[in-house]
CSV table of C-alpha atoms and ligand atoms in Angstrom, one decimal:
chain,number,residue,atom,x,y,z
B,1,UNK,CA,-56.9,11.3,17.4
B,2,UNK,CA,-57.1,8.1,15.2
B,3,UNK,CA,-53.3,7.1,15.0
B,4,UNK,CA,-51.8,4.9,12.1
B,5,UNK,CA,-51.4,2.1,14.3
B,6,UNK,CA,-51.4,1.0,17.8
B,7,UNK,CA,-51.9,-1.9,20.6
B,8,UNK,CA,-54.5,-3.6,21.5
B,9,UNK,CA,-54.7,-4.7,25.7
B,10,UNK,CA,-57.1,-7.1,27.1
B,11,UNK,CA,-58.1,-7.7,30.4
B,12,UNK,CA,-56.0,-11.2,30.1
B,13,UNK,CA,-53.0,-9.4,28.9
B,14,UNK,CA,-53.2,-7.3,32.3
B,15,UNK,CA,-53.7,-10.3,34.3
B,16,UNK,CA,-51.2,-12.7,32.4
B,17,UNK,CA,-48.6,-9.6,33.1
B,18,UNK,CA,-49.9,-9.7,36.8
B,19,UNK,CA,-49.1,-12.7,37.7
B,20,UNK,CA,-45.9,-12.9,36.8
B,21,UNK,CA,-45.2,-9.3,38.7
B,22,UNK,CA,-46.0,-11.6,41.7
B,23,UNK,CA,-44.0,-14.6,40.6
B,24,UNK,CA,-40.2,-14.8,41.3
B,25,UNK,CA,-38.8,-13.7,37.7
B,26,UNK,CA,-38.8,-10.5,36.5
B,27,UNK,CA,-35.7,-10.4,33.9
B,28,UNK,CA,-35.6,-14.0,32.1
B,29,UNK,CA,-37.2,-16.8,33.5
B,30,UNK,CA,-40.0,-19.7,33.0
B,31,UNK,CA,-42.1,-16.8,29.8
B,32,UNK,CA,-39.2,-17.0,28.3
B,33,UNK,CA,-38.8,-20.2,27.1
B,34,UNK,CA,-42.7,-20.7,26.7
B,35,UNK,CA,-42.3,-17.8,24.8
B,36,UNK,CA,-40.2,-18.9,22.6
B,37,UNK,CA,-42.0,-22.6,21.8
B,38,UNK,CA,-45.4,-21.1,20.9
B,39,UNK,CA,-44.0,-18.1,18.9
B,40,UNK,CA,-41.7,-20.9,17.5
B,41,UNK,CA,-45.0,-22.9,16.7
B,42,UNK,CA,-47.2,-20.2,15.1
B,43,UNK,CA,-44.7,-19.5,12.6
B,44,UNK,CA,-43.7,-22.9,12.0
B,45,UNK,CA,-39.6,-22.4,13.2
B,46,UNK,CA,-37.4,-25.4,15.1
B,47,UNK,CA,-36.1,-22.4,16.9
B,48,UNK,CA,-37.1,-18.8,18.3
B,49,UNK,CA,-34.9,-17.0,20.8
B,50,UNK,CA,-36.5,-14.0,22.2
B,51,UNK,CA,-34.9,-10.6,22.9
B,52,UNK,CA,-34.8,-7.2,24.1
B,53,UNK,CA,-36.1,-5.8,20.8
B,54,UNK,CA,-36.2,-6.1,17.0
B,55,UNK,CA,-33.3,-3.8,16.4
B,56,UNK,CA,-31.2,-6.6,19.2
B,57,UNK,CA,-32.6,-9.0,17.1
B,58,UNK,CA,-30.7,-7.8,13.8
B,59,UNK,CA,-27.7,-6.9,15.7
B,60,UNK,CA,-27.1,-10.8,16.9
B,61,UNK,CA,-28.4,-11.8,13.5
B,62,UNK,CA,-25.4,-10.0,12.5
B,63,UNK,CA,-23.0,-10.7,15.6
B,64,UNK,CA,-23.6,-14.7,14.4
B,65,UNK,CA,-23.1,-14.2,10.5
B,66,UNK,CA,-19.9,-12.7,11.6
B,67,UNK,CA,-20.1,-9.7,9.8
B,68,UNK,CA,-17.1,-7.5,10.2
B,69,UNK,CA,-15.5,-4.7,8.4
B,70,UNK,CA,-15.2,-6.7,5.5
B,71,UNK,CA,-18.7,-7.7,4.8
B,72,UNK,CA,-21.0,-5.9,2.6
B,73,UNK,CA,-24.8,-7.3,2.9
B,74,UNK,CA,-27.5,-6.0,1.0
B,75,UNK,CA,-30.8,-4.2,2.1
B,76,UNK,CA,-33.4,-2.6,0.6
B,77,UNK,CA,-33.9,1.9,1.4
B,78,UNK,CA,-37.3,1.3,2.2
B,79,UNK,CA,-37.1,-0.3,5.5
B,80,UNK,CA,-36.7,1.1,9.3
B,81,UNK,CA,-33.1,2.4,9.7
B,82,UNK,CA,-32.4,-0.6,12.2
B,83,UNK,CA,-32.2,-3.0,9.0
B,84,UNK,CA,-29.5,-1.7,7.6
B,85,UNK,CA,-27.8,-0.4,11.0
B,86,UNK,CA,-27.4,-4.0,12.4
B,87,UNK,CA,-24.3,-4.1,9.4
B,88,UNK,CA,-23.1,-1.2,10.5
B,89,UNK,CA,-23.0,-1.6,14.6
B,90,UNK,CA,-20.4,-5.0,13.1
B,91,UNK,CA,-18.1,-2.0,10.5
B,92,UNK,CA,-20.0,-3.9,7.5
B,93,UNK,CA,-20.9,-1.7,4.4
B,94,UNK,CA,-24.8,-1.5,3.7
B,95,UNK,CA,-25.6,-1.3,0.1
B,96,UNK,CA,-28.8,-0.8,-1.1
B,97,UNK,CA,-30.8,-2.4,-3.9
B,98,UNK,CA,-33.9,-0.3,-5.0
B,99,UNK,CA,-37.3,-1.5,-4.8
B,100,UNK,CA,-39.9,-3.0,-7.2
B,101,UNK,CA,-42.5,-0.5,-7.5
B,102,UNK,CA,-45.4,-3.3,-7.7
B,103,UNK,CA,-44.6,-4.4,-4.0
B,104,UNK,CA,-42.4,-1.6,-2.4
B,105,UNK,CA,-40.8,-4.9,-1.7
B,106,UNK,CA,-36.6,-4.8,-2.4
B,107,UNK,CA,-36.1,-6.1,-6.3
B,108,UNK,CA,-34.7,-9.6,-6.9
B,109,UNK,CA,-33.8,-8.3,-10.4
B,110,UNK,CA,-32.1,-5.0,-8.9
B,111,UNK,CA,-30.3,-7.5,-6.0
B,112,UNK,CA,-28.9,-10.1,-9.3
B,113,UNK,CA,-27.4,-6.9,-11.5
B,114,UNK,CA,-25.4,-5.8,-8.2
B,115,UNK,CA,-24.7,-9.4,-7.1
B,116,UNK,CA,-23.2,-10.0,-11.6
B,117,UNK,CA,-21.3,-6.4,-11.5
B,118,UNK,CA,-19.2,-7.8,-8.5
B,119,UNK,CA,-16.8,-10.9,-8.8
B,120,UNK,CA,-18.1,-13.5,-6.4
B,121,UNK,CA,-17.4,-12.8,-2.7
B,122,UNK,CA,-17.7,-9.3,-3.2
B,123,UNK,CA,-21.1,-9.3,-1.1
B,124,UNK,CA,-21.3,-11.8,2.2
B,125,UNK,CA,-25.8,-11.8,3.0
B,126,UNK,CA,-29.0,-10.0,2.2
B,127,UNK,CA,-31.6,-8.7,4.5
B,128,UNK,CA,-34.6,-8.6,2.8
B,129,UNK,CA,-37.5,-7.2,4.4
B,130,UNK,CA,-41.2,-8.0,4.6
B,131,UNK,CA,-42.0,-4.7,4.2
B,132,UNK,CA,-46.1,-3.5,5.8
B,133,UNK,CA,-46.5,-7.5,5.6
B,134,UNK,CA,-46.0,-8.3,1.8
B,135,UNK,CA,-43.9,-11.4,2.3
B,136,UNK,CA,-40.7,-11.4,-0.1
B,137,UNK,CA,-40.4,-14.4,-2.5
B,138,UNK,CA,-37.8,-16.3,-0.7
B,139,UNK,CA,-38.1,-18.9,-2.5
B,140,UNK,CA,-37.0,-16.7,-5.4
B,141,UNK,CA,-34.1,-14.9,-3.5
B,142,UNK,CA,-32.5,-18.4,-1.5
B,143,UNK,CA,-31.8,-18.9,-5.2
B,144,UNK,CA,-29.5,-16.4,-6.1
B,145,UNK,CA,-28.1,-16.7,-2.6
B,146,UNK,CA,-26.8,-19.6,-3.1
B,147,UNK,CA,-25.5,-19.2,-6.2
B,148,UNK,CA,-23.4,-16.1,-4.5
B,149,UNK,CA,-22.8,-18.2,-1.7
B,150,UNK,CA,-24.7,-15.6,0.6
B,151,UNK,CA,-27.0,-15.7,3.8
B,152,UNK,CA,-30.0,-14.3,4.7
B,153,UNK,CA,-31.6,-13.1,7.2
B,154,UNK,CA,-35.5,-11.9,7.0
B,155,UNK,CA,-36.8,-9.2,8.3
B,156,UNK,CA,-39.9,-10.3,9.3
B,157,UNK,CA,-41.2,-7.3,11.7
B,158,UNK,CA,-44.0,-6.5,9.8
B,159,UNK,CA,-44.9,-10.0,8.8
B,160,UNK,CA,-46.5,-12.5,11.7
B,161,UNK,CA,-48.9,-14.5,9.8
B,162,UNK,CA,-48.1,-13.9,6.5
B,163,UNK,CA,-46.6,-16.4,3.9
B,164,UNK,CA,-46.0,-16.7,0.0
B,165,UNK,CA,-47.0,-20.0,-1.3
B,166,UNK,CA,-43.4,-21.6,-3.4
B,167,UNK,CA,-43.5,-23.2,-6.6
B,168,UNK,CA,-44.3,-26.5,-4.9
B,169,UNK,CA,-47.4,-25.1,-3.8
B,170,UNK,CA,-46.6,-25.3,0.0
B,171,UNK,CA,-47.1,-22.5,2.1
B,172,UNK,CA,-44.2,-20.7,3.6
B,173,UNK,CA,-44.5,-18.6,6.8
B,174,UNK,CA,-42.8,-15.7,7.2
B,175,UNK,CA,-39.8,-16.7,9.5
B,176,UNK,CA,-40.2,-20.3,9.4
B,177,UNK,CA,-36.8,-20.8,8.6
B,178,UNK,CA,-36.7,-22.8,5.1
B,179,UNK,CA,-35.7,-20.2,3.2
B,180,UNK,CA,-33.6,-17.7,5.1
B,181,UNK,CA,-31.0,-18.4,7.6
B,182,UNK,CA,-32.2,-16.3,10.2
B,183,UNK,CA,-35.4,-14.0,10.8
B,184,UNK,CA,-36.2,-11.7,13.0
B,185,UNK,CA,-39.7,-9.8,14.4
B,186,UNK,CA,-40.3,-6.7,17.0
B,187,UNK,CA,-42.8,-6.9,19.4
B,188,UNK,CA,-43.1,-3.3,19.3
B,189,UNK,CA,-46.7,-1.8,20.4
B,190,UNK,CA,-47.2,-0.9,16.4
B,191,UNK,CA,-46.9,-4.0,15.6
B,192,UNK,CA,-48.7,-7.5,15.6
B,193,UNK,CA,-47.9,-8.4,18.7
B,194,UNK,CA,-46.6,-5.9,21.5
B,195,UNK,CA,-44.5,-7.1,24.6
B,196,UNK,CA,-43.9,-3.1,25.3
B,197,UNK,CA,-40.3,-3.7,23.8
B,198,UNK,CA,-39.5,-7.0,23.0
B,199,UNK,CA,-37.6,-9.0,19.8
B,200,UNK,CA,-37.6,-12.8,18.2
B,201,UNK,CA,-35.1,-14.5,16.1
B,202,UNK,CA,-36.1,-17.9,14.1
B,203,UNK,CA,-34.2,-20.5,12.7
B,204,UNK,CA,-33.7,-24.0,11.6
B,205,UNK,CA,-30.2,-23.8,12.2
B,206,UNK,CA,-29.3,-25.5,15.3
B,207,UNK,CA,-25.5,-24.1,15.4
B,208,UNK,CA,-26.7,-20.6,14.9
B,209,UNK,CA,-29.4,-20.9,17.3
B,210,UNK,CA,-26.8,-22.1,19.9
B,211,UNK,CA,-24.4,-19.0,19.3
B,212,UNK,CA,-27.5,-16.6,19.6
B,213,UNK,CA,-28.4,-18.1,22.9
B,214,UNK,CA,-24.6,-17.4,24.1
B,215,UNK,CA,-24.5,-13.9,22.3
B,216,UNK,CA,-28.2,-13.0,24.0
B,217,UNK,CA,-26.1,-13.1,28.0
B,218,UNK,CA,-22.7,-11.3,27.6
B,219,UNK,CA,-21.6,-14.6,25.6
B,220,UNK,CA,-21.7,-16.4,29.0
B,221,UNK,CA,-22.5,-20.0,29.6
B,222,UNK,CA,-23.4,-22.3,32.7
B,223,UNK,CA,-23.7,-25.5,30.3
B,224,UNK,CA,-21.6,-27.9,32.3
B,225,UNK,CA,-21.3,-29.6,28.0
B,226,UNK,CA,-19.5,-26.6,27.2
B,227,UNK,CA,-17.4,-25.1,30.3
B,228,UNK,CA,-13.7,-25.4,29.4
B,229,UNK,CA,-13.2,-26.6,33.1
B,230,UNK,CA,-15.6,-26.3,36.2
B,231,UNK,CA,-14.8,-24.4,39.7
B,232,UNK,CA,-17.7,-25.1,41.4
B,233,UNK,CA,-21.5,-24.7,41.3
B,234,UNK,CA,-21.0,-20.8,40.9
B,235,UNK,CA,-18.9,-21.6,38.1
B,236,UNK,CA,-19.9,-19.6,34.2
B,237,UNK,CA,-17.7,-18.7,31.7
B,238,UNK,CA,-17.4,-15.8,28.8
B,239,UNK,CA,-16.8,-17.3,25.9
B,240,UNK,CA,-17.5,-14.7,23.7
B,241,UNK,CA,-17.9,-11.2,23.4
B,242,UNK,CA,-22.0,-10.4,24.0
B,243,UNK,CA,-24.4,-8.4,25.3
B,244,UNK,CA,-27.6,-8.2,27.7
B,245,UNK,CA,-29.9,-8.5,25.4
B,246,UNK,CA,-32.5,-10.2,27.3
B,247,UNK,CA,-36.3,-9.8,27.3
B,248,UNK,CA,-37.5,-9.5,31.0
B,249,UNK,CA,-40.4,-12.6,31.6
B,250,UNK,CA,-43.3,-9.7,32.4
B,251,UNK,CA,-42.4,-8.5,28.3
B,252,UNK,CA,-42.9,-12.3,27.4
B,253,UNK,CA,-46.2,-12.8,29.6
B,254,UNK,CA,-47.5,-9.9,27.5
B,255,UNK,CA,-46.6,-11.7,24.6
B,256,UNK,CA,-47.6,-15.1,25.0
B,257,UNK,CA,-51.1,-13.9,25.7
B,258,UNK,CA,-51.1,-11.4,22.8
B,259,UNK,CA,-50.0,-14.8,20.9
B,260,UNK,CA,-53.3,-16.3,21.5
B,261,UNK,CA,-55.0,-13.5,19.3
B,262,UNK,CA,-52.9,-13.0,16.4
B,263,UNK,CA,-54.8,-14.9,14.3
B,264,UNK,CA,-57.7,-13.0,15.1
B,265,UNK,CA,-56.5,-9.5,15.3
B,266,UNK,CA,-54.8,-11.0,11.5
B,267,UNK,CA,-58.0,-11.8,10.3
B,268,UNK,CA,-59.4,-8.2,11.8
B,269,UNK,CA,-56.3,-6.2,9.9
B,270,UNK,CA,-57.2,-8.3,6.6
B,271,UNK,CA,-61.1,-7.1,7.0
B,272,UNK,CA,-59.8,-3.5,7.6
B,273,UNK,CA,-57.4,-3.8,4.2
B,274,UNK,CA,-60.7,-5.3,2.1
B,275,UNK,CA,-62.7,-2.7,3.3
B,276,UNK,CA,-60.0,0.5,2.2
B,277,UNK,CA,-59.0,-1.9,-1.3
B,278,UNK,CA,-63.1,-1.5,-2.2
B,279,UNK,CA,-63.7,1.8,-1.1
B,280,UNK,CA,-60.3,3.2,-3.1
B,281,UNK,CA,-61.1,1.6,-6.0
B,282,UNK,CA,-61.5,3.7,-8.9
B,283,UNK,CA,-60.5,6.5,-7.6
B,284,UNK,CA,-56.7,8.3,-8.6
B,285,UNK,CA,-55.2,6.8,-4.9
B,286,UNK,CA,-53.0,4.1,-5.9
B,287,UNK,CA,-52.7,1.0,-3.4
B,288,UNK,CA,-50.2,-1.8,-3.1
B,289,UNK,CA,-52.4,-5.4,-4.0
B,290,UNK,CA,-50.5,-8.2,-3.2
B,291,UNK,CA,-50.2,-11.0,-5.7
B,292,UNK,CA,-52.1,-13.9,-6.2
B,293,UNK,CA,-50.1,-16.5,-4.0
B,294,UNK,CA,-48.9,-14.4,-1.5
B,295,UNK,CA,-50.5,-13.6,2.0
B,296,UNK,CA,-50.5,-10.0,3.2
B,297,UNK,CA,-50.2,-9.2,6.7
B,298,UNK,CA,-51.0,-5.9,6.6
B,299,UNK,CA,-48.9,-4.3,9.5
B,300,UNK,CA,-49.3,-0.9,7.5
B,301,UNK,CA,-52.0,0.6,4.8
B,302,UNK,CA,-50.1,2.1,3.1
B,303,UNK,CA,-51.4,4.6,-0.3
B,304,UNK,CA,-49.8,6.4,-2.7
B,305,UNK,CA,-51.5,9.7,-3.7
B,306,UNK,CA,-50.0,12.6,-5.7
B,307,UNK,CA,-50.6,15.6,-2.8
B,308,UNK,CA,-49.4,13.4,0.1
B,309,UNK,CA,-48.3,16.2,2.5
B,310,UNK,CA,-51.4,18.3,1.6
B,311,UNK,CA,-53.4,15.2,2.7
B,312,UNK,CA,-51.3,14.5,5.9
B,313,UNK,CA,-52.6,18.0,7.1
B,314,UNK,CA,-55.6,17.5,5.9
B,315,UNK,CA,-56.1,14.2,8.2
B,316,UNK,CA,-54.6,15.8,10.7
B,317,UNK,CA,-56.8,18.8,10.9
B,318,UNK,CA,-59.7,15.8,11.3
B,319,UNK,CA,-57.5,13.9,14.0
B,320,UNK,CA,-56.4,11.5,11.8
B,321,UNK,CA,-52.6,11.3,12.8
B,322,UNK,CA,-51.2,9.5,9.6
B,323,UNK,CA,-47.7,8.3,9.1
B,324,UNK,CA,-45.2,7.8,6.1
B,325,UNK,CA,-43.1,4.2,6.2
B,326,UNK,CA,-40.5,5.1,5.3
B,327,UNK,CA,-37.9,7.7,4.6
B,328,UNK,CA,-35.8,6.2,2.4
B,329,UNK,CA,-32.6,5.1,4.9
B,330,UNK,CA,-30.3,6.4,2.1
B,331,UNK,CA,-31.8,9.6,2.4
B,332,UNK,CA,-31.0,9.8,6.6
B,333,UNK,CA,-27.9,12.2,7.2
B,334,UNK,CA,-26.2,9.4,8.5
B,335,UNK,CA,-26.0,7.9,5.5
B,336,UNK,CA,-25.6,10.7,3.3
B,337,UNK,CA,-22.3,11.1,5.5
B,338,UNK,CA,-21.2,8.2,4.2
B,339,UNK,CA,-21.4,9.3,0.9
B,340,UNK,CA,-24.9,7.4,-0.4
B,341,UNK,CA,-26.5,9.4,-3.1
B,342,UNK,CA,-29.6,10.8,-2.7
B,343,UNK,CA,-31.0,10.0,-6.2
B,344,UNK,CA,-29.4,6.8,-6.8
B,345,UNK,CA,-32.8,4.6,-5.9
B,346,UNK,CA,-35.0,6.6,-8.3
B,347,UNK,CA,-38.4,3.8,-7.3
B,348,UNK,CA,-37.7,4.1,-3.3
B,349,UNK,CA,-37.4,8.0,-3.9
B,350,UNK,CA,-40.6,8.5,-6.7
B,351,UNK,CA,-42.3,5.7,-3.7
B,352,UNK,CA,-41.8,8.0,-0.9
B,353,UNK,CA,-43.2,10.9,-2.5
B,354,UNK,CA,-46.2,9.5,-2.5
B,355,UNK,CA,-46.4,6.5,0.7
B,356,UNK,CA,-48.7,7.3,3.3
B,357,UNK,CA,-49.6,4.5,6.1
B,358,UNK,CA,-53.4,5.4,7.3
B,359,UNK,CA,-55.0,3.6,10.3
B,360,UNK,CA,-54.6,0.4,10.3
B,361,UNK,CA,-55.1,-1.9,14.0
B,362,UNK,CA,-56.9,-4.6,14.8
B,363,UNK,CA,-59.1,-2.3,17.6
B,364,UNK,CA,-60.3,0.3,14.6
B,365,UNK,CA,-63.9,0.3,14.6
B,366,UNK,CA,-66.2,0.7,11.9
B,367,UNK,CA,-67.3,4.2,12.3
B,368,UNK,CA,-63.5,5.4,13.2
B,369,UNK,CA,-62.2,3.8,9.5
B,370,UNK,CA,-65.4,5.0,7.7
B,371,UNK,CA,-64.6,8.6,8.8
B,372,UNK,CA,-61.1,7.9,7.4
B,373,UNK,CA,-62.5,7.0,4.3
B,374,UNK,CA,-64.8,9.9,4.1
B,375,UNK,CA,-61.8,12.2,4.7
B,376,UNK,CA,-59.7,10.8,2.3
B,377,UNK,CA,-62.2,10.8,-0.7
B,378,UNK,CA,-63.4,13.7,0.5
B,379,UNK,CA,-59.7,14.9,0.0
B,380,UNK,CA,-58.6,13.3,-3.4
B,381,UNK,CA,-62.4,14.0,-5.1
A,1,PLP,C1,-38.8,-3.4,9.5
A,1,PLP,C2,-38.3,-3.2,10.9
A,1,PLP,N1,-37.1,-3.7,11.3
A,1,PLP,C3,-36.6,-3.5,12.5
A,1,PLP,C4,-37.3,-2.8,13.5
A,1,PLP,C5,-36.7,-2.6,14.8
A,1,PLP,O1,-37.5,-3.2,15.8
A,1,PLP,P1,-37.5,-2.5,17.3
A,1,PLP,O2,-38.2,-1.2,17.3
A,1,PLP,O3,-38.2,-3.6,18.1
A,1,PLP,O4,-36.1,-2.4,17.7
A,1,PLP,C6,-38.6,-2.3,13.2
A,1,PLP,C7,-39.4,-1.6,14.2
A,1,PLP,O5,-39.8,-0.5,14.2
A,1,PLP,C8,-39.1,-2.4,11.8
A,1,PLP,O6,-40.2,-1.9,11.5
């Protein structure tokens, strides 16, 4: 089977994970913290915290932002479920803005009519999402933020690497922090880099990184600054209501030596993208081109044909195993119990029709994608 994505192990990640099996940390210690820095560094953040996993990641996002029962944050349907289920862990009320069918990426426009039919304070953030690496105009969106007075935090899962260049003509990383208040990534084996399960949150903002570091361990401090009183060398306090959402230092070995190749395996997943964009062209399969200024990083391939469960089978038949990102979250019963309707995001709905996510990882070789492209002609000619 060729799958739609997986991980890439080298003998150095084995050995990196190794050695710290035989060192004295397994839960967090020493990775952590280098962990953090050179993840910190590649995307250009002051901060990075690292944690359990991408969906922890959102949840603290949230946990910090103070979202409660009376928030109401915006997301876009195409997205994993965990985007829009970090609002929801805090009682906050998700509601969607539909998608630009150019980018799949949420609409800016869509986001501004919701934000002008509300008086101000209706809506409290946004979590826009960088959705199969097309990096949202932040730039565009911290805009209109501000003029609502709202945070927000990027979902940057799909994006490592990738970056829109703003109207100054300086390049913005995904997650580096200027734009957004928060973003987070998943170090999921999908995706760019894979620590097993593992999670990162960036920021600029020294306060929020500070109540993220206390929220990460139960909401428990040893910091002799900011102990209320001290018993003893024992001594910790709960200051707030957290959770363990820790990333064990073997996760974080794994990552910091799968940090040394993003740039590489990048560079690999844009070859892979150039190579499917030529072969595709001029044919009836429509694919998503990002726009001049803006840096894809291709976590998914994603292609929109007219017969797309005819050609899942088809590939599947071949040993092609396929995938469709995403089901609109709208559409997810748990949702629809909440009284979402189906229809109301007509582009996220006609896009999911059609979406299917073929192979697409750094470790593809030539022959395995040309066979994929044979198929898929084969099927849409
Ligand atoms: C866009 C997006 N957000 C959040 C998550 C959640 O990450 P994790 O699986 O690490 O919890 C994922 C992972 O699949 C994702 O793709």
């Amino acid at each position: 089977m060729i799958p739609y994505g997986k991980q890439f192990i080298s003998e150095e990640d084995i050995a990196a994970v190794t050695e710290t099996l035989k060192s004295d940390f397994l839960t967090q210690g020493p990775k952590i913290g280098e962990f953090e820095k050179k993840f910190a560094a590649y995307i250009g953040s002051d901060f990075a915290v690292a944690v359990s996993n991408g969906t922890a990641a959102l949840h603290l996002c949230a946990l910090a932002l103070n979202v409660n029962e009376d928030s109401k944050v915006i997301t876009t349907p195409i997205t994993f479920a965990a985007s829009a289920n970090c609002v929801r862990y805090c009682g906050g009320e998700v509601v969607f803005a539909d998608i630009d069918p150019e980018t799949a990426l949420i609409d800016i426009d869509q986001v501004k009519s919701l934000l002008e039919a509300s008086p101000k304070g209706t809506y409290h953030g946004i979590i826009p999402v960088d959705f199969a690496g097309y990096p949202v105009n932040l730039e565009h969106l911290r805009k209109l933020a501000d003029e609502y007075n709202l945070w927000i935090v990027e979902d940057a899962c799909h994006a490592p690497g990738g970056f829109f260049t703003d109207t100054k003509g300086v390049r913005q990383n995904c997650g580096n922090g200027i734009y957004a208040d928060l973003a987070i990534f998943s170090f999921h084996p999908v995706k760019h880099i894979a620590c097993g399960e593992g999670g990162m949150i960036t920021t600029n903002n020294k306060e929020l990184y500070e109540k993220l570091l206390l929220l990460r361990t139960h909401g428990i401090t040893k910091d002799q600054a900011l102990l209320h009183e001290n018993q003893g060398g024992w001594y910790y306090e709960m200051q707030e209501l957290g959770y363990n959402y820790r990333l064990p230092d073997m996760n974080a070995a794994l990552g910091i030596s799968q940090l040394k190749r993003a740039e590489e395996n990048l560079e690999r997943r844009k070859e892979i993208a150039k190579k499917y964009d030529d072969a595709f062209a001029g044919t009836n399969i429509q694919l998503i081109k990002p726009a001049e200024g803006y840096d894809h990083a291709y976590h998914l391939y994603i292609i929109q044909v007219a017969k797309r469960k005819e050609l899942y089978d088809y590939l599947k038949k071949h040993d092609i195993l396929a995938q469709v990102h995403y089901i609109p979250v709208h559409q997810q019963p748990y949702y629809q119990q909440l009284g979402y309707s189906k229809e109301a995001y007509p582009y996220a709905n006609n896009y999911y029709k059609n979406c299917l996510s073929i192979p697409m990882f750094p470790s593809l070789t030539d022959t395995e994608q040309d066979f994929v492209i044979e198929k898929i002609l084969e099927f849409v000619q």
